[in-house]
Structure formats: C-alpha cells, structure tokens
XYZ file of C-alpha atoms in Angstrom:
214
model
C 2.123 41.784 130.324
C 5.655 40.571 129.674
C 6.724 38.371 126.771
C 7.166 34.605 126.895
C 10.669 33.134 126.835
C 11.876 29.583 127.395
C 15.529 29.131 128.308
C 17.020 25.640 127.977
C 19.585 24.737 130.610
C 21.459 21.770 132.055
C 22.012 20.864 135.698
C 25.649 20.876 136.797
C 27.372 19.326 139.787
C 30.946 20.389 139.073
C 31.148 23.761 140.827
C 33.846 26.245 141.778
C 35.927 28.785 139.892
C 37.971 26.178 138.061
C 34.877 24.295 136.952
C 33.243 27.514 135.758
C 36.320 28.445 133.729
C 36.371 25.013 132.098
C 32.662 25.280 131.337
C 33.129 28.600 129.576
C 36.282 27.562 127.705
C 35.546 23.988 126.681
C 31.756 23.887 126.351
C 30.991 27.538 125.477
C 28.442 27.538 128.281
C 27.581 30.107 130.947
C 27.448 28.927 134.568
C 24.298 30.095 136.335
C 22.193 29.561 139.433
C 18.474 29.363 140.193
C 17.534 30.341 143.743
C 14.607 31.501 145.873
C 11.250 30.054 146.809
C 11.049 26.950 148.984
C 13.632 24.978 146.991
C 17.370 24.708 147.372
C 19.551 26.686 144.944
C 20.320 24.797 141.746
C 23.492 25.139 139.718
C 22.902 25.139 135.965
C 24.615 25.977 132.690
C 23.257 27.654 129.540
C 24.771 27.768 126.070
C 26.540 31.095 125.684
C 25.112 31.708 122.201
C 21.569 31.075 123.436
C 21.853 33.529 126.311
C 23.440 36.172 124.077
C 20.541 35.795 121.646
C 17.973 36.307 124.427
C 19.800 39.349 125.785
C 19.432 41.175 122.474
C 15.762 41.635 123.408
C 15.315 44.358 126.050
C 12.099 42.734 127.303
C 14.046 39.649 128.416
C 15.230 41.562 131.487
C 11.707 42.519 132.590
C 9.830 39.300 131.832
C 8.868 36.169 133.697
C 10.912 33.449 132.011
C 10.430 29.700 131.785
C 13.685 27.903 132.452
C 13.801 24.262 131.348
C 16.442 22.293 133.224
C 16.705 18.844 131.674
C 12.925 18.729 131.196
C 11.964 20.308 134.535
C 10.412 23.750 134.063
C 10.350 26.663 136.523
C 9.205 30.292 136.355
C 12.016 32.751 137.030
C 13.237 36.289 136.426
C 16.824 37.251 135.710
C 18.257 39.087 138.719
C 21.927 39.520 137.892
C 24.273 39.111 134.969
C 28.057 39.198 135.097
C 29.984 40.180 131.965
C 33.699 40.075 131.241
C 35.130 43.598 131.693
C 37.132 43.466 128.445
C 35.660 40.701 126.275
C 32.222 40.146 124.766
C 31.673 37.251 127.141
C 29.016 36.412 129.723
C 30.502 35.029 132.935
C 27.540 34.143 135.155
C 23.773 34.586 135.461
C 21.455 34.563 138.480
C 17.792 33.598 138.176
C 15.177 34.070 140.904
C 12.210 31.711 141.215
C 8.784 33.374 141.179
C 5.307 32.230 142.158
C 1.995 33.547 140.879
C 0.823 34.811 144.286
C 4.054 36.451 145.480
C 5.098 39.965 144.469
C 8.464 40.424 142.817
C 10.778 43.436 142.622
C 12.444 44.152 139.296
C 13.920 46.959 137.210
C 11.717 47.868 134.221
C 13.021 49.993 131.313
C 11.555 53.428 130.634
C 10.541 54.291 127.070
C 10.530 58.033 126.385
C 8.001 58.930 123.692
C 7.180 62.124 121.741
C 10.586 63.642 122.426
C 10.919 65.186 118.952
C 7.463 66.757 119.272
C 8.012 67.918 122.868
C 6.815 71.528 123.234
C 9.933 72.579 125.114
C 12.154 71.165 122.379
C 10.198 71.995 119.230
C 8.824 75.402 120.207
C 11.314 76.654 122.788
C 14.608 75.198 121.605
C 15.237 73.251 124.798
C 16.769 69.819 125.281
C 15.676 66.737 127.182
C 17.737 65.224 129.981
C 17.091 61.716 131.297
C 17.731 61.217 135.001
C 16.588 57.568 134.835
C 16.458 54.896 132.163
C 14.699 52.257 134.259
C 12.419 52.106 137.282
C 12.313 49.563 140.071
C 8.776 48.244 140.519
C 6.937 45.757 142.690
C 4.045 43.627 141.444
C 2.700 40.139 140.938
C 4.357 38.245 138.067
C 1.203 38.474 135.930
C 1.260 42.285 136.146
C 4.925 42.768 135.247
C 5.212 45.258 132.341
C 7.870 45.000 129.639
C 8.420 48.765 129.856
C 6.865 51.984 131.159
C 6.182 54.908 128.844
C 7.172 58.476 129.684
C 5.267 60.931 127.456
C 7.290 64.107 126.875
C 4.887 65.789 124.403
C 3.417 68.623 126.508
C 6.456 69.457 128.626
C 7.884 72.972 128.447
C 11.358 74.176 129.349
C 11.855 73.973 133.086
C 9.345 71.135 133.487
C 10.377 68.009 135.367
C 8.791 64.560 135.244
C 8.867 62.791 138.609
C 8.174 59.148 139.401
C 4.724 60.127 140.705
C 3.886 61.559 137.256
C 4.311 58.188 135.542
C 1.249 56.159 134.585
C 1.981 52.734 136.022
C -0.136 49.741 134.954
C -2.721 48.382 137.364
C -1.134 46.369 140.155
C 2.329 47.894 139.650
C 3.966 50.080 142.317
C 7.180 52.059 142.378
C 9.388 50.781 145.194
C 10.697 54.325 145.680
C 7.227 55.792 146.226
C 6.402 53.009 148.682
C 9.101 54.563 150.880
C 7.389 57.976 150.816
C 7.201 61.306 148.998
C 10.820 62.106 149.812
C 11.800 59.393 147.316
C 9.821 60.881 144.419
C 12.899 61.354 142.238
C 13.138 63.138 138.904
C 12.851 60.950 135.814
C 13.450 63.508 133.055
C 13.453 67.243 132.483
C 13.430 69.788 129.671
C 16.358 72.170 129.902
C 16.120 75.726 128.540
C 18.538 76.628 125.746
C 21.754 78.370 126.734
C 21.104 82.069 127.069
C 17.604 81.484 128.452
C 15.728 82.483 125.276
C 12.953 80.511 123.638
C 10.797 80.641 120.565
C 7.736 81.381 122.717
C 9.489 84.290 124.421
C 10.620 85.738 121.088
C 7.131 85.434 119.676
C 5.662 87.322 122.635
C 8.267 90.106 122.333
C 7.617 90.450 118.584
C 3.890 90.673 119.248
C 4.376 93.380 121.884
C 6.643 95.345 119.561
C 4.122 95.275 116.736
C 1.389 96.521 119.116
C 3.499 99.478 120.239
C 4.337 100.468 116.640
C 0.721 100.348 115.606
C-alpha cells in the first residue's frame, strides 16, 4: 500500500506561457493541471518549495495523492513532471484523477536487495547489471505498491531475472506481461568476471587436482 500525501494547491485562471512564466518568477509557484475522470481539466498552482520537498521521497511518484485545491480534495497520481534542462527548477506538473474502482497504470520503482550477498558476486566474482529501474504496473489504487523488490541473493553468473520472475503484490499486473510472453523483458543479470573464471570453478579445479595427486 502506498503512502499518504496531501498536496496543497490553488486554482488559477490566468493561463498561457506568459502567465506560467510570471507564476514561476513572481510567486515561486509551479503551474500544474489535474485531468481525467468525468470532470473537466483544472489548472492549478503549487508552491515550488512544497513540490520539491515531496519529490525528495521516491514513494511520492508511486502513491495515490490527495490534492487540496482551495479546500476541495481529490485523489490523484502524478503522471508527468517537467524540469528545467539547466536549472534546479520545476516547470510543470500533471496529475491524473483516480477512482477506487478503476485501475490505473503507473511506473513503480524496483528495489534490488541482497546484491552484496548475491552468489554470483560473492562466490564467483561477477557483477550485477540492471536493465530496468522501474516497472509499469496496472492495478486498483488501493493495491498500488510503493516499490517492488528484486531479490538477487541466489543468482549465479549468467542468470537473468525477467519480469515474470518478480513477485508482484496481489492485484498488481505488469503491463508488459499483459501483452504476452514476448514482452517478458530482462530486469537484471549477473555478469561473469572478465576472463570467464569464478571462485566456484577454481574450487572445483583445486579439488580435482588434489584427488589426482592423492
């Protein structure tokens, strides 16, 4: 279950590029929009410092948020965020309305665990490569996870974790797998060390050598 966040916002009627620039420069606010559902899109603004503070928490991106617009509250998820290409400045945010009985599609971060203790790394000298850092899922808002764990503990060199190997929470589906097995992409893999040797291989060779000598 995702965390609870309440974002305070103000309705705005002055729209357009010029109005957005003035909003950012004079009021230190971020222009944004709420859309979706059976309501018309609503233009809003959020204090820049408030939004920056929320964005420091990874779970903010994969949570159902409460957005309070001048006292009127709605449930939303953040769908897009525009940043300045050169400055530490947020330019615009898009929020999508959600309802309890309608599935939503959202990117959820992947948390890779037990990497230091991974067999292929610790015993065979390999290295881990991440092919994905987040996974697009589909579920009801109540089932939306903050993150999905990828356990690397038992993987050996040459092993690959695919989307189908992930343990998704109840009610959560991978949008890729919904499309079929051909979309079962790699998530992570354990690469053999350069030269192809490994601690396990060396141990086996040493054991064989000792047997021959004896």
